[in-house]
Coordinates of C-alpha atoms in Angstrom, one line a residue:
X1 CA 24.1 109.5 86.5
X2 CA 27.1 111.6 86.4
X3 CA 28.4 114.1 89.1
X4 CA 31.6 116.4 89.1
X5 CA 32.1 118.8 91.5
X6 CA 32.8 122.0 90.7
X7 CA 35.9 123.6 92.1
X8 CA 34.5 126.8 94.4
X9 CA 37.3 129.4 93.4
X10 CA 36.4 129.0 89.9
X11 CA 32.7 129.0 90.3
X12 CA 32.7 131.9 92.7
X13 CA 34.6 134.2 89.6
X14 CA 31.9 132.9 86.9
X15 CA 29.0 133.9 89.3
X16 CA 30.9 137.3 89.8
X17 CA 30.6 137.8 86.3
X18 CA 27.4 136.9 85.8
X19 CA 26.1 138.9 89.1
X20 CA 27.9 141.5 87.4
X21 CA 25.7 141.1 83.8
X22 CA 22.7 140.7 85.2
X23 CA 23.1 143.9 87.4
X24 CA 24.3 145.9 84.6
X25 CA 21.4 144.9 82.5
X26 CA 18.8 145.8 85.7
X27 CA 20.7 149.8 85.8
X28 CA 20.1 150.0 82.4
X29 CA 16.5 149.3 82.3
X30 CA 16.3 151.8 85.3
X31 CA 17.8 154.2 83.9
X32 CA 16.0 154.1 80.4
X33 CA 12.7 154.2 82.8
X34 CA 11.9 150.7 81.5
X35 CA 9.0 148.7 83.6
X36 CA 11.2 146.7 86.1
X37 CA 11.9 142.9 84.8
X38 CA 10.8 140.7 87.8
X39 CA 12.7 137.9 86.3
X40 CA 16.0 139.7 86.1
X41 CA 15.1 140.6 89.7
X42 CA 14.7 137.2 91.0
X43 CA 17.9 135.7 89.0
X44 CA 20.1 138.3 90.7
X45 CA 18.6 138.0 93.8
X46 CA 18.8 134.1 93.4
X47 CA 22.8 134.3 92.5
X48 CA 23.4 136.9 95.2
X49 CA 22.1 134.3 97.7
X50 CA 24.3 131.2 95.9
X51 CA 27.3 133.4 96.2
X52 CA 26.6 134.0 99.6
X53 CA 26.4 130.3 100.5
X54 CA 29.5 129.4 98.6
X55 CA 31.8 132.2 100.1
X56 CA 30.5 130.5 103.6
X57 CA 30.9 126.7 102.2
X58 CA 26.9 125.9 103.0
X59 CA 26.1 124.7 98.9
X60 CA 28.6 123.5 96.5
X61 CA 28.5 123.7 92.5
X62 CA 28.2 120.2 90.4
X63 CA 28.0 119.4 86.6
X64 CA 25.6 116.8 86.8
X65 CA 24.2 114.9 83.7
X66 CA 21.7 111.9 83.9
X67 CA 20.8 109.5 80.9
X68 CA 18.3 106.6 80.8
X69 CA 18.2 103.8 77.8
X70 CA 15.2 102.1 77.7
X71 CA 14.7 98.8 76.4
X72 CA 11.7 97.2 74.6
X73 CA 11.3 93.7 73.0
X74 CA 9.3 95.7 69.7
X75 CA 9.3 99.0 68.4
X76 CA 5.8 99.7 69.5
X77 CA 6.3 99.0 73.1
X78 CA 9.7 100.9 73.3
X79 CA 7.7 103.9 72.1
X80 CA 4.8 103.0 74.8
X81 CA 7.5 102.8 77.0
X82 CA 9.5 106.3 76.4
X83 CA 6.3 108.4 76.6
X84 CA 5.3 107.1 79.6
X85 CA 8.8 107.9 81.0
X86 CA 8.6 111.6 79.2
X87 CA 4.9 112.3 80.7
X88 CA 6.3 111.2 84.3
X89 CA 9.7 113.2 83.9
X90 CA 7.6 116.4 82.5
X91 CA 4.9 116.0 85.3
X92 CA 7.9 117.2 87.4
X93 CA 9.3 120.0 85.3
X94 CA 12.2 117.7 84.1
X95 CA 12.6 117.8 80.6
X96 CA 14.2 115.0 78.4
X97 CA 15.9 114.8 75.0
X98 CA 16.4 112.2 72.7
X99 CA 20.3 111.7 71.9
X100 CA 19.4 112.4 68.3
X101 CA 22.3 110.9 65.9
X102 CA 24.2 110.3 69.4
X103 CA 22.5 106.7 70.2
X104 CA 26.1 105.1 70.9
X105 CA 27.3 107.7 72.7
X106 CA 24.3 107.5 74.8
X107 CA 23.6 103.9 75.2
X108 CA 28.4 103.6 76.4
X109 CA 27.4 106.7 78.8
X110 CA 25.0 103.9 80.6
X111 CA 26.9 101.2 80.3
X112 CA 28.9 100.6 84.0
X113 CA 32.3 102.0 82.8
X114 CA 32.2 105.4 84.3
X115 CA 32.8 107.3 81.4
X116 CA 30.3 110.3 80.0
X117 CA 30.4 110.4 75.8
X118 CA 27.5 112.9 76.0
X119 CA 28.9 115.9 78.3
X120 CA 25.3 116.9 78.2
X121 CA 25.8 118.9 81.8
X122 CA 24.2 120.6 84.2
X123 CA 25.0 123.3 86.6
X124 CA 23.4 122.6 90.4
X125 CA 24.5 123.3 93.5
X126 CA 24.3 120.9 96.3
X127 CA 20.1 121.4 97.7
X128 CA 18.8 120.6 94.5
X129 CA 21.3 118.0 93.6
X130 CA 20.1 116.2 96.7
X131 CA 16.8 115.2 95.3
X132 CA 18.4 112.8 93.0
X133 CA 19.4 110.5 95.6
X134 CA 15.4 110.7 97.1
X135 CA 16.4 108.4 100.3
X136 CA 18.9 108.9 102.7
X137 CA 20.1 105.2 102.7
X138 CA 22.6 105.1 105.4
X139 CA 24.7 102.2 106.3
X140 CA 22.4 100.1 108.9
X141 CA 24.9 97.4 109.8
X142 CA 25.8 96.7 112.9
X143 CA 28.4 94.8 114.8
X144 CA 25.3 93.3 117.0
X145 CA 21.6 92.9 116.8
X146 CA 19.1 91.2 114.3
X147 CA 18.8 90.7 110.8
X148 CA 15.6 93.1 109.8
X149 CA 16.3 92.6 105.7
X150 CA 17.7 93.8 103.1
X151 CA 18.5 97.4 101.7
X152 CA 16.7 97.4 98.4
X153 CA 19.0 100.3 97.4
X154 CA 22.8 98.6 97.4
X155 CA 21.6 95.1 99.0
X156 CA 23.0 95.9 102.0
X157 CA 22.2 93.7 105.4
X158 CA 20.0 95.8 107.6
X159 CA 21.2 94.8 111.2
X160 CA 20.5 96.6 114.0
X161 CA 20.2 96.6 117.4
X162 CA 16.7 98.0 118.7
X163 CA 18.2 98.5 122.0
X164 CA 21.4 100.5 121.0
X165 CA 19.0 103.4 120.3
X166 CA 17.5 106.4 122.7
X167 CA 14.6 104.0 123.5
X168 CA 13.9 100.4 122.5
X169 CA 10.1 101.6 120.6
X170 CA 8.7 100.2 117.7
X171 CA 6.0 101.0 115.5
X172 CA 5.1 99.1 112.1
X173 CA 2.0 100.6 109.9
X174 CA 0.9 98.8 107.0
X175 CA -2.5 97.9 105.2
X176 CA -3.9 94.4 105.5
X177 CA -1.9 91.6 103.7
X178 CA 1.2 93.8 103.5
X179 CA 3.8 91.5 105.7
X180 CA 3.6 93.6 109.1
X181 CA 2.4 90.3 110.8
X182 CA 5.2 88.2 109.3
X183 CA 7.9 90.9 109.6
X184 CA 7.1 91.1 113.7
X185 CA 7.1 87.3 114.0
X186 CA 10.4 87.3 112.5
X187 CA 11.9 89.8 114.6
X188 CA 10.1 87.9 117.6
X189 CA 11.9 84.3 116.5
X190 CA 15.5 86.2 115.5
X191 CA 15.3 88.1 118.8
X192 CA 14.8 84.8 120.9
X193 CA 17.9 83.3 119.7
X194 CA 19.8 86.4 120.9
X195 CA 18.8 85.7 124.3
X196 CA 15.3 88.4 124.3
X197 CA 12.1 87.5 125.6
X198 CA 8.5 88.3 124.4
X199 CA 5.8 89.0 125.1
X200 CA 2.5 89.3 122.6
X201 CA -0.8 90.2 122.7
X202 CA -2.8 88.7 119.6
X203 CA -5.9 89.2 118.5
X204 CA -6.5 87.0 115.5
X205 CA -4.6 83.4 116.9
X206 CA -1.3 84.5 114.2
X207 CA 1.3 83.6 116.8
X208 CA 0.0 80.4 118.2
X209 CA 2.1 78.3 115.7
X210 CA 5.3 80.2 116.7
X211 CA 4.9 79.8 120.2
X212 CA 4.2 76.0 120.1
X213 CA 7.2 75.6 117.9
X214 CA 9.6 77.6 119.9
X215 CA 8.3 76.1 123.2
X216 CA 6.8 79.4 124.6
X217 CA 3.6 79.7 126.8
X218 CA 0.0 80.5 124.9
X219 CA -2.8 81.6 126.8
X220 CA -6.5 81.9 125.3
X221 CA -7.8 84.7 127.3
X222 CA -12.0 84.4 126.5
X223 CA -15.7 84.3 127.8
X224 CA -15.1 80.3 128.4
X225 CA -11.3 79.5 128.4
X226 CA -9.8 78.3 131.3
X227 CA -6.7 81.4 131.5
X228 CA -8.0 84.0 133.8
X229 CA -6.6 87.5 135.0
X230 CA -7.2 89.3 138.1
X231 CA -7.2 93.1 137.2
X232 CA -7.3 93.9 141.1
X233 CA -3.6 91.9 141.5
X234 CA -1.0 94.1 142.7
X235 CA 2.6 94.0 141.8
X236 CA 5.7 93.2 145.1
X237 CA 7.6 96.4 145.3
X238 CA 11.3 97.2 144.5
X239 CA 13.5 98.6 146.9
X240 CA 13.0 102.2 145.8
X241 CA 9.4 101.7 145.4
X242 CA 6.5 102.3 148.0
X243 CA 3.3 99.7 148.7
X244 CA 1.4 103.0 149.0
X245 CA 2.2 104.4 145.3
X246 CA 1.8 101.2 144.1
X247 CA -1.6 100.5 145.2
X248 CA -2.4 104.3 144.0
X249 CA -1.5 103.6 140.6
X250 CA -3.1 100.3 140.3
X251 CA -6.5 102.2 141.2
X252 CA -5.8 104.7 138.6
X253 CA -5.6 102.1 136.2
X254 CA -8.5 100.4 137.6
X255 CA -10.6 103.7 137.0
X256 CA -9.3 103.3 133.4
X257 CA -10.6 99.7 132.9
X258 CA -13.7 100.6 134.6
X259 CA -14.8 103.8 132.3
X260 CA -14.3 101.0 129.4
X261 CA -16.5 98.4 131.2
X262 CA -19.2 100.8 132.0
X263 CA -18.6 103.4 129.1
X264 CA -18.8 107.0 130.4
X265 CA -19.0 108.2 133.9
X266 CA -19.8 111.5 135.1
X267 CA -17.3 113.5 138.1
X268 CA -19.7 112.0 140.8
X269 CA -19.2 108.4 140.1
X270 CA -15.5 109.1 139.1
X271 CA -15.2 110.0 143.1
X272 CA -17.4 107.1 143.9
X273 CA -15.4 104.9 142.0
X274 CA -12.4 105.6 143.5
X275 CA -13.2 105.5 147.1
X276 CA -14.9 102.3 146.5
X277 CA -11.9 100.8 145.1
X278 CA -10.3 101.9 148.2
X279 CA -12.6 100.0 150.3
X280 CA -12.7 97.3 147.9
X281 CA -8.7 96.9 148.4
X282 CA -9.3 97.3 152.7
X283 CA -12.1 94.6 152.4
X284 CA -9.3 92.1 152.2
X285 CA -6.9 93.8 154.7
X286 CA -4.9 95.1 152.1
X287 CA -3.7 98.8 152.8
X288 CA -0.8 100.7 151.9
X289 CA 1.6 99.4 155.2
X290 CA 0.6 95.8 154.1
X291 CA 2.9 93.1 152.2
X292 CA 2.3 92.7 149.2
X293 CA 3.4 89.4 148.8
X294 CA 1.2 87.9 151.1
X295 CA -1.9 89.5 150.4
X296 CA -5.1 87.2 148.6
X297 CA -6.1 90.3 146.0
X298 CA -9.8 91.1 146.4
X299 CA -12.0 90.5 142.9
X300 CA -14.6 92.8 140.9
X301 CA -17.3 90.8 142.4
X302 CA -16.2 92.4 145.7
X303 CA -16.4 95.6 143.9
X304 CA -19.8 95.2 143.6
X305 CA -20.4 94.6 146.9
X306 CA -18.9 97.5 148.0
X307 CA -20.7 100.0 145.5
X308 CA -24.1 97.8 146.7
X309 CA -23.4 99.3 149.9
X310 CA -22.4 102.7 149.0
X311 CA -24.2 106.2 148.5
X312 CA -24.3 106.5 145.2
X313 CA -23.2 103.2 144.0
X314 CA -26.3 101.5 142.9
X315 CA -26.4 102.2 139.6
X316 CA -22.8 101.6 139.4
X317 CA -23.2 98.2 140.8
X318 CA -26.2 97.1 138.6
X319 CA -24.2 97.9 135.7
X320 CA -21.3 96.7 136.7
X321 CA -23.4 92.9 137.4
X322 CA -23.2 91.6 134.0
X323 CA -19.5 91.4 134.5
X324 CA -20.0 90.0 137.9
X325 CA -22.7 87.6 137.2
X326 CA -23.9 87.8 134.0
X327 CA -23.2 87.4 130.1
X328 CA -19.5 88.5 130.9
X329 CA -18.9 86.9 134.2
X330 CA -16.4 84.4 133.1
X331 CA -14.1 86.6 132.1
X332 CA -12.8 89.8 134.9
X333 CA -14.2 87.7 138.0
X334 CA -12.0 85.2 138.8
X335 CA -8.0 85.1 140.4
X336 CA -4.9 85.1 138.2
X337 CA -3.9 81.7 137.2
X338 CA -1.5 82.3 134.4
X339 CA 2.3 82.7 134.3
X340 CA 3.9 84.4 131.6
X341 CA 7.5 83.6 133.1
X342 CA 8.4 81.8 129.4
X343 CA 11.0 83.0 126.7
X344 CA 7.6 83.7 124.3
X345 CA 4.5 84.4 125.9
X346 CA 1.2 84.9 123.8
X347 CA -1.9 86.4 125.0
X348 CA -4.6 85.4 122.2
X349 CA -8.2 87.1 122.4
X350 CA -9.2 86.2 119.4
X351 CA -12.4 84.2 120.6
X352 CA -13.5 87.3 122.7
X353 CA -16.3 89.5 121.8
X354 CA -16.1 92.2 119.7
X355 CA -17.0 95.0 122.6
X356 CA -14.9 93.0 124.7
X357 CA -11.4 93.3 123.2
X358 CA -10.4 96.2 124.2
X359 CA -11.2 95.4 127.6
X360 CA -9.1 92.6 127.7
X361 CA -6.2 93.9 125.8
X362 CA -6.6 96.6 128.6
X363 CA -6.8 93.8 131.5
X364 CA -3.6 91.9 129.6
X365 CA -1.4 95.5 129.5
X366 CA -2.1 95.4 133.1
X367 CA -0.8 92.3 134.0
X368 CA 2.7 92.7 131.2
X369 CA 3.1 95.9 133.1
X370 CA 3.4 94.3 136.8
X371 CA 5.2 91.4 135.3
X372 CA 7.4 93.4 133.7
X373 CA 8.4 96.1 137.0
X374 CA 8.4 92.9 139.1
X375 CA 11.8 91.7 137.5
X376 CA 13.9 93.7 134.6
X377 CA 15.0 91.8 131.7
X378 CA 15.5 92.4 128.2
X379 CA 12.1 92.3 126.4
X380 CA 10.0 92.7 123.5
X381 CA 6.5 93.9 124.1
X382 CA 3.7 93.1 120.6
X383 CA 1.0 94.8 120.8
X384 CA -0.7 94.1 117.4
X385 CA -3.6 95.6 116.2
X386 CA -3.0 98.3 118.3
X387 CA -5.8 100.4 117.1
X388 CA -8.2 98.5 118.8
X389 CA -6.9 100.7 122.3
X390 CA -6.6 103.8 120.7
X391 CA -10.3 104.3 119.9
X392 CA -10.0 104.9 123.6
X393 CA -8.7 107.4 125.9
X394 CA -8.2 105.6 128.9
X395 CA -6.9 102.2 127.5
X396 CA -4.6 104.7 124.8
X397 CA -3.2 106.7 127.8
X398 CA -2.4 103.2 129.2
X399 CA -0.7 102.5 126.3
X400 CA 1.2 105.6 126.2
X401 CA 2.4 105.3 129.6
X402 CA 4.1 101.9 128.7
X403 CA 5.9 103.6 125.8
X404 CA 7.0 106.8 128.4
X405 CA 8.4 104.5 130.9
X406 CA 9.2 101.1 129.1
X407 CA 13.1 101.8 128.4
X408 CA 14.1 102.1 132.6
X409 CA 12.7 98.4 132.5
X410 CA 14.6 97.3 129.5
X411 CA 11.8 97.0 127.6
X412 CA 10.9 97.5 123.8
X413 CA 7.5 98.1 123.0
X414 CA 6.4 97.4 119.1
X415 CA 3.2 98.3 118.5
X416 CA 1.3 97.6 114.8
X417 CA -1.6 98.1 113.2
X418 CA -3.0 98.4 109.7
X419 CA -5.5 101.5 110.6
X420 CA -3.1 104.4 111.0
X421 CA -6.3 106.8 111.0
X422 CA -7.9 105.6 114.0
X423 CA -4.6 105.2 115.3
X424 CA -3.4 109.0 114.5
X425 CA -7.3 110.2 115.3
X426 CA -6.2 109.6 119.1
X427 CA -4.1 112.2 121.0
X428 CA -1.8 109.5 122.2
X429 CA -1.2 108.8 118.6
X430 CA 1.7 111.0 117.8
X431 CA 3.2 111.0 121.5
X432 CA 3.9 106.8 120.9
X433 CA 5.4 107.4 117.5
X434 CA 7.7 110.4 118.8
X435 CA 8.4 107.9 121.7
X436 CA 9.3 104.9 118.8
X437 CA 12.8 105.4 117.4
X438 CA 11.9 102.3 114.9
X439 CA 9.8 102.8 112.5
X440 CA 8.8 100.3 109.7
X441 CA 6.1 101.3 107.2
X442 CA 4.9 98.9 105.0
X443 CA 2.4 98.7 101.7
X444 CA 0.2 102.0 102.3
X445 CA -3.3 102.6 100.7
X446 CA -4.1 105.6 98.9
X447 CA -6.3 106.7 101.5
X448 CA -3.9 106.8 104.5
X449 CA -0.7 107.8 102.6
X450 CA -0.6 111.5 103.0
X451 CA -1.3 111.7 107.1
X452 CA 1.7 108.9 107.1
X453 CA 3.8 111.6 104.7
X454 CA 3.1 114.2 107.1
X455 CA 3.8 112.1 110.7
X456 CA 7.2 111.1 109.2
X457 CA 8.2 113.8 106.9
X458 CA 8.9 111.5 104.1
X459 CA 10.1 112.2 100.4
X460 CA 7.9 111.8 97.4
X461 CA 9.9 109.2 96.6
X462 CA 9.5 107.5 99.4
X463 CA 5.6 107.8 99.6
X464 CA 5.4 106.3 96.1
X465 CA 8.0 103.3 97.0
X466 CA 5.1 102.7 99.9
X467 CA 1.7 102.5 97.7
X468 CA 3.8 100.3 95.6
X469 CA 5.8 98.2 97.9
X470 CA 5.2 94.7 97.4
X471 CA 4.8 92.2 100.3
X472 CA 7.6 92.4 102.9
X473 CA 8.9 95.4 101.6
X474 CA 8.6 98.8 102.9
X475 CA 10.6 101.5 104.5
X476 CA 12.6 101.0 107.7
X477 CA 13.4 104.3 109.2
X478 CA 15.8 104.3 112.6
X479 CA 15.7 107.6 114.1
X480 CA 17.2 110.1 110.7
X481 CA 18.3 106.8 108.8
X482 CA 15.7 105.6 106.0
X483 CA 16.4 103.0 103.9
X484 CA 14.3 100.8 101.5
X485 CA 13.9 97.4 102.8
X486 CA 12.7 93.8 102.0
X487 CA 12.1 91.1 105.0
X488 CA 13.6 88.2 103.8
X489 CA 13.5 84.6 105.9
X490 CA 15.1 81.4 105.3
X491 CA 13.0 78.2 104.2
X492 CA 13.0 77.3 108.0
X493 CA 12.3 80.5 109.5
X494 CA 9.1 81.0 106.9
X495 CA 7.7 77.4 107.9
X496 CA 7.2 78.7 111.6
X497 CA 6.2 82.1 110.9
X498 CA 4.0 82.1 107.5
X499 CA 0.6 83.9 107.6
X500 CA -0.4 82.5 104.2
X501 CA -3.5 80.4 105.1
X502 CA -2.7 78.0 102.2
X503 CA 0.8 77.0 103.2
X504 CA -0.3 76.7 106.8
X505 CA -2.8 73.5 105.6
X506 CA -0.1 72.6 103.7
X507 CA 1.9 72.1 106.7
X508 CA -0.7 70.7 108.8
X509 CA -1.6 68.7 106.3
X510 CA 2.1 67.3 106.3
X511 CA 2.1 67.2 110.0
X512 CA -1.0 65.1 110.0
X513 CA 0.5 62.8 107.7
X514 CA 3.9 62.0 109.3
X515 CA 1.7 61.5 112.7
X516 CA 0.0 58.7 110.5
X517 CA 3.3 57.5 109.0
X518 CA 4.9 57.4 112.9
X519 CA 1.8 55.6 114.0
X520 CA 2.0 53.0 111.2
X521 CA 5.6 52.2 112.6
X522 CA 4.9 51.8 115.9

């Protein structure tokens, strides 16, 4: 590829002359009483307009020439080869010549020396020109931050610092077996080691090797396990907070968890809800004057007392009961006994019930969002699989909130999932990408690539680079930077955070044996 600018004096007297022929040739037609030439009509209007935008230095002129050689081990596949290439090229109204009785002109002109034999050349001013460089592949090293991959583009190192942006957001789309899994662990273990901590929510037990090598804390949240949360707890105020807004917007979140327990309500047990919540909160002497430090948080079984008692609260209560008592009961209904104060702390729901996820990715949010107002520090937030909330509106206005209001707390939420349609079907959808300034799109599928073309305005280039990406590699896009990328880890860093169900027996295969090798010793 060859470009040479052209200089703007010289082009601006050829395009006088040639404004000049084309309008000439339009006054005589006129005045002949010819039937108007619509082409000569558009090419003067289209050089007026260029001459416009040179004289005010918005578009320059280029001679620009491009030139592929193709190689082939046989003759047959070389032919294969260049029709395949012509058919693309032509599919695009670009329209390619053999170098007939040129060849060794052609084939030095792509050798790396920088020197054209052909001076085959084409006039273009600076808009179209642009589409021959399809991404905008800016420079995305930085002095600080962590190493994302490499630029596919010029092998660049793609460091960056999540934090030294307008917010600390992150959202990675990609189709199942595509790397997003692997590329967020990676970012989780790089970002420990500069001092971050984590916190994820995983639904399919991916993380639980990380966080037992790295030392974090891993809590099975299920019907049976032994890690319980209290939705009801409440959070100790800062300084410029009040106990009374506090406890108000822990009941509005409570509303939230409720319409997912109980599926819809109508405006009358909205308002019963509500007030019994109230109660439910003075039933343990806990108001908006009172401490919130010392106060023993009420449970939902008191909740169903309350609506027992109430006007109106029956039915709530009965349904309510299998959360209380019944098939559900050993999950919501008991007090808070984990502590997520670790470097890496996972929340795995993998063993819980398919209608029950949600729930308790709801119930988990909850608990990271009081956690995280109670002291600031600089975090990471995974929510993976995030599509699971945004079937619904109260846990995906939850959600949303988190993204609004994460970056006063010092906090970076990175939110993934592999079904961008439920995810973009919500009305929350676009609000947490516009609230992201990371984006990294991985492998697409046909059927999802378009809405994703759309949400982030990208190139036609760049959609086909995604439906053919291989694993790990993708597009990482920070705020108007794009650039091609591949995740790369070392040999060490790929032991901890592989996905690949075959090399993880392989290692706990080999773990298993040096256990038996130690115990032989000893």
């Amino acid at each position: 590829m060859y470009i040479n600018p052209i200089d703007t004096s010289v082009a601006l007297k050829n395009l006088r002359k040639k404004v000049a022929q084309v309008e000439s040739a339009l006054v005589i037609k006129e005045e002949k009483g010819q039937v108007r030439d619509p082409i000569l009509e558009t090419a003067y209007k289209d050089l007026e307009n260029l001459r416009d935008q040179l004289q005010t230095a918005q578009e320059k002129l280029f001679q620009y020439a491009l030139y592929i050689t193709i190689y082939e081990d046989e003759v047959a596949e070389l032919d294969k080869t260049e029709n395949q290439i012509r058919n693309m090229l032509e599919s695009r109204l670009v329209y390619a010549k053999t170098a007939m009785y040129q060849q060794e002109e052609g084939f030095n002109s792509t050798l790396p020396l920088g020197t054209d034999r052909l001076q085959v050349l084409n006039t273009m001013n600076s808009a179209p020109l642009s589409t021959t460089f399809p991404f905008v592949s800016a420079d995305l090293t930085s002095d600080k931050g962590i190493l994302y991959g490499i630029n596919r583009h010029n092998n660049s190192l793609i460091l960056f610092d999540r934090f030294s942006l307008e917010n600390g957001n992150m959202v990675i789309f990609a189709k199942a077996g595509s790397g997003k899994s692997y590329a967020s662990k990676l970012e989780i273990l790089r970002s420990l080691m500069m001092g971050t901590d984590v916190i994820v929510i995983d639904p399919e037990n991916e993380y639980k090797y990380l966080a037992d090598t790295v030392g974090g804390a891993f809590f099975r949240i299920s019907l049976t396990g032994e890690h319980h949360i209290n939705p009801f707890d409440l959070p100790v105020p800062h300084e410029d907070e009040k106990p009374a807004d506090l406890l108000r917007a822990n009941i509005i979140n409570l509303v939230g968890l409720l319409r997912l327990m109980l599926g819809s309500l109508t405006a009358e047990e909205d308002a019963v809800i509500d007030k019994a919540l109230s109660e439910t909160y003075a039933s343990r002497d806990i108001t908006a004057e009172s401490d919130f430090s010392q106060i023993t948080p009420p449970l939902m079984s008191d909740l169903q007392t309350i609506l027992e008692n109430m006007e109106g609260g029956a039915n709530l209560a009965l349904r309510l009961k299998k959360y209380t008592e019944g098939t559900f009961a050993g999950f919501l209904n008991m007090p808070t006994n984990v502590s997520a104060d670790n470097r890496l702390a996972v929340f795995n729901i993998r063993d819980m019930e398919d209608e029950l996820r949600p729930i308790a990715m709801y119930v988990i949010l909850g608990y990271i969002w009081r956690l995280i107002r109670r002291e600031t520090k600089k975090r990471i937030l995974v929510v993976d699989e995030a599509w699971l909330l945004m079937k619904y509106e109260d846990a995906a206005s939850f959600l949303y909130g988190i993204a609004k209001r994460c970056r006063k707390y010092y906090l970076g939420l990175t939110t993934i999932t592999q079904d961008v349609g439920d995810f973009m079907n919500s009305r929350y959808g676009r609000p947490i990408i516009t609230n992201s300034s990371l984006q990294l799109l991985l492998r697409q599928s046909p059927a999802t690539i378009d809405l994703l073309v759309q949400t982030f305005n990208l190139t036609e280039e760049e959609k086909y680079l995604l439906l053919e990406a291989g694993v790990g590699e993708g597009l990482f896009v920070a705020g108007l930077k794009h650039a091609a990328i591949r995740t790369v880890a070392s040999y060490s860093e790929d032991q901890v955070i592989t996905s690949d169900p075959e090399q993880l027996l392989k290692i706990e295969k080999a773990k298993k044996e040096l256990a038996e090798a130690e115990a032989k010793v000893i």
